[in-house]
Amino acid sequence: MNADKIPDIIIGRLPIYLRALQRMSAQGMKTTSSQELGDYVGISAAQIRKDISQFGEFGKQGTGYSIPFLMDKLREILKVNRMWDVAIVGLGDMGHALARYGGFGERGFRVAMLFDSDPAKVGDKVGSFVIEDISQLVERVRTCKIKLAMVAVPAASAQEVADKLVQAGVKAILNYAPTVLSVPEHVHVQHIDPSTHLQRMTFYLD
Amino acid sequence: MNADKIPDIIIGRLPIYLRALQRMSAQGMKTTSSQELGDYVGISAAQIRKDISQFGEFGKQGTGYSIPFLMDKLREILKVNRMWDVAIVGLGDMGHALARYGGFGERGFRVAMLFDSDPAKVGDKVGSFVIEDISQLVERVRTCKIKLAMVAVPAASAQEVADKLVQAGVKAILNYAPTVLSVPEHVHVQHIDPSTHLQRMTFYLD
């Protein structure tokens, strides 16, 4: 498998399949079909078979997919068969919500560090973590070899934070600030944007 | 145009194009090409031309797309050439962050009502809105004909909240709770899930 050859749009669907399989597994299911998985995630069975076959022959004609086996394979492909440390920058409402979010552990992520620029927040605890001063970010993130960060600062300071993260060796940024970030080509950015999700639904409304 | 005939996966890309065009416009740009727009959003020029042509002939060979014209058309298609009222249920950290989020207005949305079940929160103000008791939800949402809601309650109460919203006539739910919601077929649900976005990026890391 050559990562450069797989279209990013397919990569983007794999976490959705993995999430669905984890839910099926939690419900006690052991096997599924591309049809059933497709109904679950709203993607055609043919598309699912095509996407998954990019990585190998994981299903059997007639019996479908073993859920634990396919989960293992997807975790391996997405590299979440390990635990990734994540830094959160910006401990406003959103940063607090992320720091306390219960859905990371079983998906391969662990909040490891919190940073804010507000002296009134630095030193406060959120869960078991102490908020550190943003002036320490580059050194701390680099020392701990953290590769992932979530940015939940105001739009006006998001680029400056992204620059520091890149300097510290971060390779992937999940951006909650309502702004575009400029990063070098080797750094990945995803935006979380509630308006985009809402607009996808208003299309269907009267 | 028949909404039933357009694949949902195409609908899902239109808000991403619209967001990119709004940013280009904010930077003073007047026209763009499918190539330029594609580079901006990480989707091929051919795919963009194909997606947009589902709805009409909005570009010109040689000169590309007029940004204001294409923005108007996309807003019309996505029905965000009007303002949609949105209810927020659950005023924890995430609900507060959403209530204060600055990116809704220019995208077609207006936070209109806040609900929580915690008596300690009911009556508090967030911005210019008072948090109302969730026992009032069905009547208030129905009376004000609100069709969109964001759910930011704990996973354990999300289904109950979704049931109330559906009963009140809500047609689209943006779900921040880390759980699946069962809703009737005519109700649309989108999940906001940071782990899914992070997993899409770990694929590319070492």
Coordinates of C-alpha atoms in Angstrom, one line a residue:
Chain A
M1 CA 0.0 0.0 0.0
N2 CA 1.4 3.4 -1.0
A3 CA -0.2 6.2 1.1
D4 CA 0.4 8.7 -1.7
K5 CA -1.7 6.7 -4.2
I6 CA -4.9 6.5 -2.1
P7 CA -7.2 9.5 -2.7
D8 CA -7.7 11.6 0.5
I9 CA -11.4 11.4 0.0
I10 CA -11.2 7.6 0.6
I11 CA -9.0 8.2 3.7
G12 CA -11.7 10.6 5.0
R13 CA -14.3 7.8 4.9
L14 CA -12.3 5.2 6.8
P15 CA -12.8 6.8 10.2
I16 CA -16.5 6.9 9.5
Y17 CA -16.5 3.2 8.8
L18 CA -14.4 2.5 11.9
R19 CA -16.8 4.5 14.1
A20 CA -19.8 2.6 12.7
L21 CA -18.0 -0.7 13.3
Q22 CA -17.1 0.2 16.8
R23 CA -20.8 1.0 17.5
M24 CA -21.9 -2.3 15.9
S25 CA -19.4 -4.1 18.0
A26 CA -20.6 -2.3 21.2
Q27 CA -24.1 -3.6 20.3
G28 CA -22.7 -7.2 20.2
M29 CA -22.5 -7.7 16.5
K30 CA -19.8 -9.9 15.1
T31 CA -20.2 -9.6 11.3
T32 CA -21.6 -7.2 8.8
S33 CA -22.0 -6.7 5.1
S34 CA -21.1 -3.7 2.9
Q35 CA -24.9 -3.2 2.5
E36 CA -25.5 -3.1 6.2
L37 CA -22.5 -0.9 6.9
G38 CA -23.6 1.3 4.0
D39 CA -27.1 1.8 5.4
Y40 CA -25.5 2.7 8.7
V41 CA -23.3 5.4 7.4
G42 CA -25.3 6.6 4.4
I43 CA -22.8 5.5 1.7
S44 CA -23.5 2.9 -1.0
A45 CA -22.4 -0.7 -0.5
A46 CA -20.4 -0.5 -3.8
Q47 CA -18.5 2.5 -2.6
I48 CA -17.7 0.8 0.7
R49 CA -16.4 -2.4 -1.1
K50 CA -14.3 -0.2 -3.4
D51 CA -12.9 1.9 -0.6
I52 CA -11.9 -1.1 1.6
S53 CA -10.5 -3.1 -1.3
Q54 CA -7.9 -0.4 -1.8
F55 CA -6.1 -1.9 1.2
G56 CA -6.6 -5.6 0.7
E57 CA -9.2 -8.4 0.7
F58 CA -10.8 -8.0 4.1
G59 CA -14.3 -9.4 3.4
K60 CA -15.6 -12.8 2.2
Q61 CA -18.1 -13.3 -0.6
G62 CA -21.3 -14.5 1.1
T63 CA -20.3 -14.0 4.7
G64 CA -19.3 -10.3 4.6
Y65 CA -16.9 -8.7 7.0
S66 CA -15.8 -9.9 10.4
I67 CA -16.3 -6.7 12.5
P68 CA -13.3 -7.2 14.9
F69 CA -11.0 -8.1 12.0
L70 CA -12.1 -5.1 9.9
M71 CA -11.8 -2.8 12.9
D72 CA -8.2 -4.0 13.5
K73 CA -7.3 -3.5 9.9
L74 CA -8.8 0.0 9.8
R75 CA -7.1 0.9 13.0
E76 CA -3.8 -0.3 11.6
I77 CA -4.3 1.6 8.3
L78 CA -5.3 4.8 10.2
K79 CA -2.4 4.3 12.6
V80 CA -4.7 4.4 15.6
N81 CA -3.7 1.0 16.8
R82 CA -1.5 3.1 19.1
M83 CA -2.2 6.0 21.4
W84 CA -1.5 9.5 20.1
D85 CA -0.9 12.4 22.5
V86 CA -2.7 15.6 21.7
A87 CA -2.1 19.2 22.9
I88 CA -5.0 21.6 23.3
V89 CA -4.3 25.3 22.8
G90 CA -6.9 27.8 24.0
L91 CA -8.9 26.9 27.1
G92 CA -12.0 28.9 26.5
D93 CA -15.4 27.1 26.4
M94 CA -14.4 25.0 23.4
G95 CA -11.0 24.1 24.8
H96 CA -12.6 23.0 28.1
A97 CA -15.2 21.0 26.2
L98 CA -12.4 19.2 24.3
A99 CA -10.3 18.6 27.4
R100 CA -13.2 16.9 29.0
Y101 CA -14.5 15.1 25.9
G102 CA -15.0 11.4 26.7
G103 CA -14.7 10.1 23.2
F104 CA -11.0 10.2 22.6
G105 CA -9.5 7.2 24.5
E106 CA -11.1 4.4 22.6
R107 CA -10.4 6.1 19.2
G108 CA -6.6 6.3 19.7
F109 CA -6.1 9.7 21.3
R110 CA -5.1 11.1 24.7
V111 CA -5.1 14.7 25.7
A112 CA -1.6 15.3 27.0
M113 CA -1.1 19.1 27.4
L114 CA -3.1 22.3 27.7
F115 CA -1.9 25.8 26.8
D116 CA -3.4 29.2 27.1
S117 CA -2.0 32.8 26.9
D118 CA -4.2 34.2 29.7
P119 CA -2.2 34.5 32.9
A120 CA -5.5 34.2 34.8
K121 CA -6.0 30.6 33.4
V122 CA -2.3 29.4 33.5
G123 CA -1.9 27.1 36.5
D124 CA -5.6 26.2 36.6
K125 CA -6.5 22.5 36.4
V126 CA -8.8 20.9 33.9
G127 CA -9.4 17.3 34.8
S128 CA -5.9 16.1 35.8
F129 CA -4.0 18.6 33.7
V130 CA -2.6 22.0 34.5
I131 CA -3.0 24.7 32.0
E132 CA 0.5 25.8 30.9
D133 CA 1.7 29.2 29.6
I134 CA 1.7 29.4 25.8
S135 CA 5.3 30.8 26.0
Q136 CA 6.3 27.2 27.0
L137 CA 4.5 25.6 24.1
V138 CA 7.4 25.2 21.6
E139 CA 9.8 23.7 24.0
R140 CA 7.3 21.4 25.8
V141 CA 5.6 20.1 22.7
R142 CA 9.0 19.5 21.0
T143 CA 10.4 17.7 24.1
C144 CA 7.4 15.4 24.4
K145 CA 7.4 14.8 20.6
I146 CA 3.7 15.6 20.4
K147 CA 2.5 15.5 16.7
L148 CA -1.2 16.4 17.1
A149 CA -2.9 19.6 18.4
M150 CA -6.3 21.0 18.6
V151 CA -6.5 24.8 18.3
A152 CA -9.4 26.5 20.1
V153 CA -8.2 30.1 20.3
P154 CA -9.9 33.2 18.8
A155 CA -9.6 33.6 15.0
A156 CA -7.2 36.5 15.5
S157 CA -4.5 34.5 17.2
A158 CA -5.0 31.1 15.5
Q159 CA -2.3 31.7 12.8
E160 CA 0.3 32.6 15.5
V161 CA -0.5 29.5 17.4
A162 CA -0.3 27.3 14.3
D163 CA 3.1 28.8 13.5
K164 CA 4.3 27.9 17.0
L165 CA 2.9 24.3 16.7
V166 CA 4.6 23.8 13.4
Q167 CA 7.9 25.1 14.9
A168 CA 7.5 22.6 17.7
G169 CA 7.2 19.7 15.2
V170 CA 3.4 19.2 15.2
K171 CA 2.2 17.5 12.0
A172 CA -1.6 17.6 12.3
I173 CA -3.8 20.4 13.5
L174 CA -7.6 20.2 14.2
N175 CA -8.7 23.8 13.9
Y176 CA -11.8 25.1 15.7
A177 CA -11.0 28.8 15.1
P178 CA -13.3 30.2 12.3
T179 CA -10.3 31.1 10.1
V180 CA -8.0 29.5 7.5
L181 CA -4.5 28.5 8.7
S182 CA -1.4 28.7 6.5
V183 CA 0.9 25.8 7.2
P184 CA 3.8 24.0 5.3
E185 CA 2.8 21.3 2.9
H186 CA 3.9 18.5 5.3
V187 CA 1.4 19.6 8.0
H188 CA -2.2 18.5 7.9
V189 CA -5.1 20.7 8.9
Q190 CA -8.8 19.9 9.4
H191 CA -11.4 22.4 10.2
I192 CA -14.3 21.8 12.5
D193 CA -17.0 24.2 11.4
P194 CA -20.6 23.8 12.6
S195 CA -22.0 26.1 9.8
T196 CA -20.8 23.7 7.1
H197 CA -22.6 20.8 8.8
L198 CA -25.8 22.8 9.2
Q199 CA -25.7 23.9 5.5
R200 CA -25.4 20.3 4.4
M201 CA -28.8 19.8 6.1
T202 CA -30.7 23.0 5.1
F203 CA -30.5 21.8 1.5
Y204 CA -33.1 19.2 2.4
L205 CA -35.5 21.5 4.3
D206 CA -38.4 23.6 3.0
Chain B
M1 CA -33.3 20.4 -10.2
N2 CA -34.6 17.5 -8.2
A3 CA -33.1 17.3 -4.7
D4 CA -33.8 13.5 -4.5
K5 CA -31.6 12.9 -7.6
I6 CA -28.4 14.7 -6.3
P7 CA -26.2 12.4 -4.3
D8 CA -25.8 13.5 -0.7
I9 CA -22.0 13.3 -1.1
I10 CA -22.2 16.2 -3.6
I11 CA -24.5 18.2 -1.3
G12 CA -21.8 17.7 1.4
R13 CA -19.2 19.4 -0.7
L14 CA -21.2 22.5 -1.6
P15 CA -20.8 24.1 1.9
I16 CA -17.1 23.6 1.6
Y17 CA -17.0 25.4 -1.8
L18 CA -19.2 28.2 -0.4
R19 CA -16.9 28.7 2.6
A20 CA -13.9 28.8 0.3
L21 CA -15.6 31.4 -2.0
Q22 CA -16.6 33.5 1.0
R23 CA -12.9 33.6 2.1
M24 CA -11.7 34.4 -1.4
S25 CA -14.3 37.2 -1.5
A26 CA -13.2 38.5 1.8
Q27 CA -9.7 38.7 0.3
G28 CA -11.0 40.9 -2.5
M29 CA -11.1 38.3 -5.2
K30 CA -13.8 38.6 -7.9
T31 CA -13.3 35.5 -10.0
T32 CA -11.9 32.0 -9.7
S33 CA -11.4 28.8 -11.6
S34 CA -12.2 25.2 -10.8
Q35 CA -8.4 24.7 -10.6
E36 CA -7.9 27.5 -8.1
L37 CA -11.0 26.6 -6.0
G38 CA -9.8 23.0 -6.1
D39 CA -6.4 23.8 -4.8
Y40 CA -8.0 25.8 -2.0
V41 CA -10.3 23.0 -0.8
G42 CA -8.2 19.9 -1.8
I43 CA -10.6 18.5 -4.3
S44 CA -9.9 18.0 -8.0
A45 CA -10.9 20.7 -10.6
A46 CA -12.8 18.0 -12.5
Q47 CA -14.8 17.0 -9.5
I48 CA -15.7 20.6 -8.7
R49 CA -16.9 21.3 -12.3
K50 CA -18.9 18.1 -12.2
D51 CA -20.5 18.9 -8.8
I52 CA -21.4 22.4 -9.8
S53 CA -22.7 21.5 -13.2
Q54 CA -25.4 19.3 -11.5
F55 CA -27.2 22.6 -10.7
G56 CA -26.7 24.6 -13.9
E57 CA -24.1 26.3 -16.0
F58 CA -22.5 28.8 -13.6
G59 CA -19.1 29.1 -15.1
K60 CA -17.7 30.4 -18.4
Q61 CA -15.1 28.6 -20.5
G62 CA -11.9 30.7 -20.3
T63 CA -13.1 33.2 -17.6
G64 CA -14.1 30.7 -14.9
Y65 CA -16.6 31.5 -12.1
S66 CA -17.7 34.9 -10.9
I67 CA -17.3 34.6 -7.1
P68 CA -20.3 36.7 -6.0
F69 CA -22.5 35.0 -8.6
L70 CA -21.4 31.4 -7.6
M71 CA -21.8 32.3 -3.9
D72 CA -25.4 33.5 -4.6
K73 CA -26.2 30.3 -6.5
L74 CA -24.7 28.1 -3.8
R75 CA -26.6 30.0 -1.0
E76 CA -29.8 29.6 -3.0
I77 CA -29.2 25.8 -3.5
L78 CA -28.3 25.3 0.1
K79 CA -31.2 27.5 1.2
V80 CA -29.0 29.8 3.3
N81 CA -30.0 32.8 1.3
R82 CA -32.3 33.3 4.3
M83 CA -31.6 33.2 8.1
W84 CA -32.4 30.0 10.0
D85 CA -33.1 30.0 13.7
V86 CA -31.3 27.3 15.7
A87 CA -31.9 26.0 19.2
I88 CA -29.1 24.8 21.4
V89 CA -29.8 22.1 23.9
G90 CA -27.3 21.6 26.7
L91 CA -25.3 24.5 28.0
G92 CA -22.2 22.9 29.3
D93 CA -18.8 23.9 27.9
M94 CA -19.7 22.9 24.4
G95 CA -23.1 24.5 24.4
H96 CA -21.6 27.8 25.7
A97 CA -19.0 27.7 23.0
L98 CA -21.7 27.2 20.3
A99 CA -23.9 29.9 21.8
R100 CA -20.9 32.4 21.6
Y101 CA -19.6 31.1 18.2
G102 CA -19.0 34.0 15.9
G103 CA -19.2 32.2 12.6
F104 CA -23.0 31.6 12.2
G105 CA -24.4 34.9 11.1
E106 CA -22.8 35.2 7.7
R107 CA -23.4 31.6 7.0
G108 CA -27.2 31.7 7.3
F109 CA -27.8 30.8 11.0
R110 CA -28.9 32.6 14.2
V111 CA -28.9 31.1 17.6
A112 CA -32.5 31.7 18.8
M113 CA -33.1 29.6 22.0
L114 CA -31.1 27.8 24.7
F115 CA -32.3 24.9 26.8
D116 CA -30.9 23.0 29.7
S117 CA -32.3 20.6 32.3
D118 CA -30.1 21.8 35.2
P119 CA -32.2 24.1 37.5
A120 CA -28.9 25.9 38.4
K121 CA -28.4 27.0 34.8
V122 CA -32.0 27.8 33.8
G123 CA -32.5 31.6 33.9
D124 CA -28.8 32.3 33.4
K125 CA -27.9 34.5 30.4
V126 CA -25.5 33.5 27.7
G127 CA -24.9 36.5 25.5
S128 CA -28.4 38.0 25.0
F129 CA -30.3 34.8 25.6
V130 CA -31.7 33.3 28.7
I131 CA -31.3 29.6 29.3
E132 CA -34.8 28.0 29.4
D133 CA -36.0 24.9 31.1
I134 CA -35.9 21.8 28.9
S135 CA -39.5 21.0 30.0
Q136 CA -40.5 24.0 27.8
L137 CA -38.6 22.8 24.8
V138 CA -41.4 21.1 22.8
E139 CA -43.9 23.9 23.1
R140 CA -41.4 26.8 22.6
V141 CA -39.6 25.2 19.6
R142 CA -43.0 24.3 18.0
T143 CA -44.5 27.8 18.5
C144 CA -41.4 29.5 17.0
K145 CA -41.3 27.0 14.2
I146 CA -37.6 26.3 14.7
K147 CA -36.4 23.6 12.3
L148 CA -32.7 23.2 13.4
A149 CA -31.1 22.3 16.7
M150 CA -27.6 21.6 18.0
V151 CA -27.5 18.9 20.8
A152 CA -24.6 19.3 23.3
V153 CA -25.9 17.2 26.2
P154 CA -24.2 14.1 27.6
A155 CA -24.4 10.9 25.6
A156 CA -26.8 9.4 28.1
S157 CA -29.5 12.0 27.5
A158 CA -29.0 12.7 23.8
Q159 CA -31.7 10.3 22.5
E160 CA -34.3 11.7 24.9
V161 CA -33.5 15.2 23.7
A162 CA -33.6 14.2 20.1
D163 CA -37.1 12.7 20.6
K164 CA -38.3 15.9 22.1
L165 CA -36.8 17.9 19.2
V166 CA -38.5 15.7 16.6
Q167 CA -41.8 15.9 18.5
A168 CA -41.4 19.7 18.3
G169 CA -41.0 19.7 14.6
V170 CA -37.2 20.0 14.2
K171 CA -36.0 18.6 10.9
A172 CA -32.2 18.8 11.3
I173 CA -30.0 18.0 14.3
L174 CA -26.3 18.7 14.6
N175 CA -25.2 16.2 17.3
Y176 CA -22.1 16.9 19.5
A177 CA -22.9 14.0 21.9
P178 CA -20.7 11.0 21.4
T179 CA -23.5 8.7 20.5
V180 CA -25.8 7.7 17.6
L181 CA -29.3 9.2 17.5
S182 CA -32.3 7.3 16.1
V183 CA -34.7 9.7 14.3
P184 CA -37.4 9.3 11.7
E185 CA -36.4 9.2 8.1
H186 CA -37.5 12.8 7.4
V187 CA -35.1 14.2 10.1
H188 CA -31.5 14.8 9.2
V189 CA -28.6 14.3 11.6
Q190 CA -25.0 15.2 11.3
H191 CA -22.3 14.3 13.9
I192 CA -19.5 16.5 15.0
D193 CA -16.8 14.1 16.1
P194 CA -13.2 15.4 16.7
S195 CA -11.8 11.8 16.8
T196 CA -13.0 11.2 13.2
H197 CA -11.1 14.3 12.0
L198 CA -8.0 13.4 13.9
Q199 CA -8.0 9.8 12.5
R200 CA -8.2 11.2 9.0
M201 CA -4.8 12.9 9.7
T202 CA -3.0 10.2 11.6
F203 CA -3.1 8.1 8.4
Y204 CA -0.4 10.5 7.0
L205 CA 1.8 10.5 10.1
D206 CA 4.7 8.2 10.9

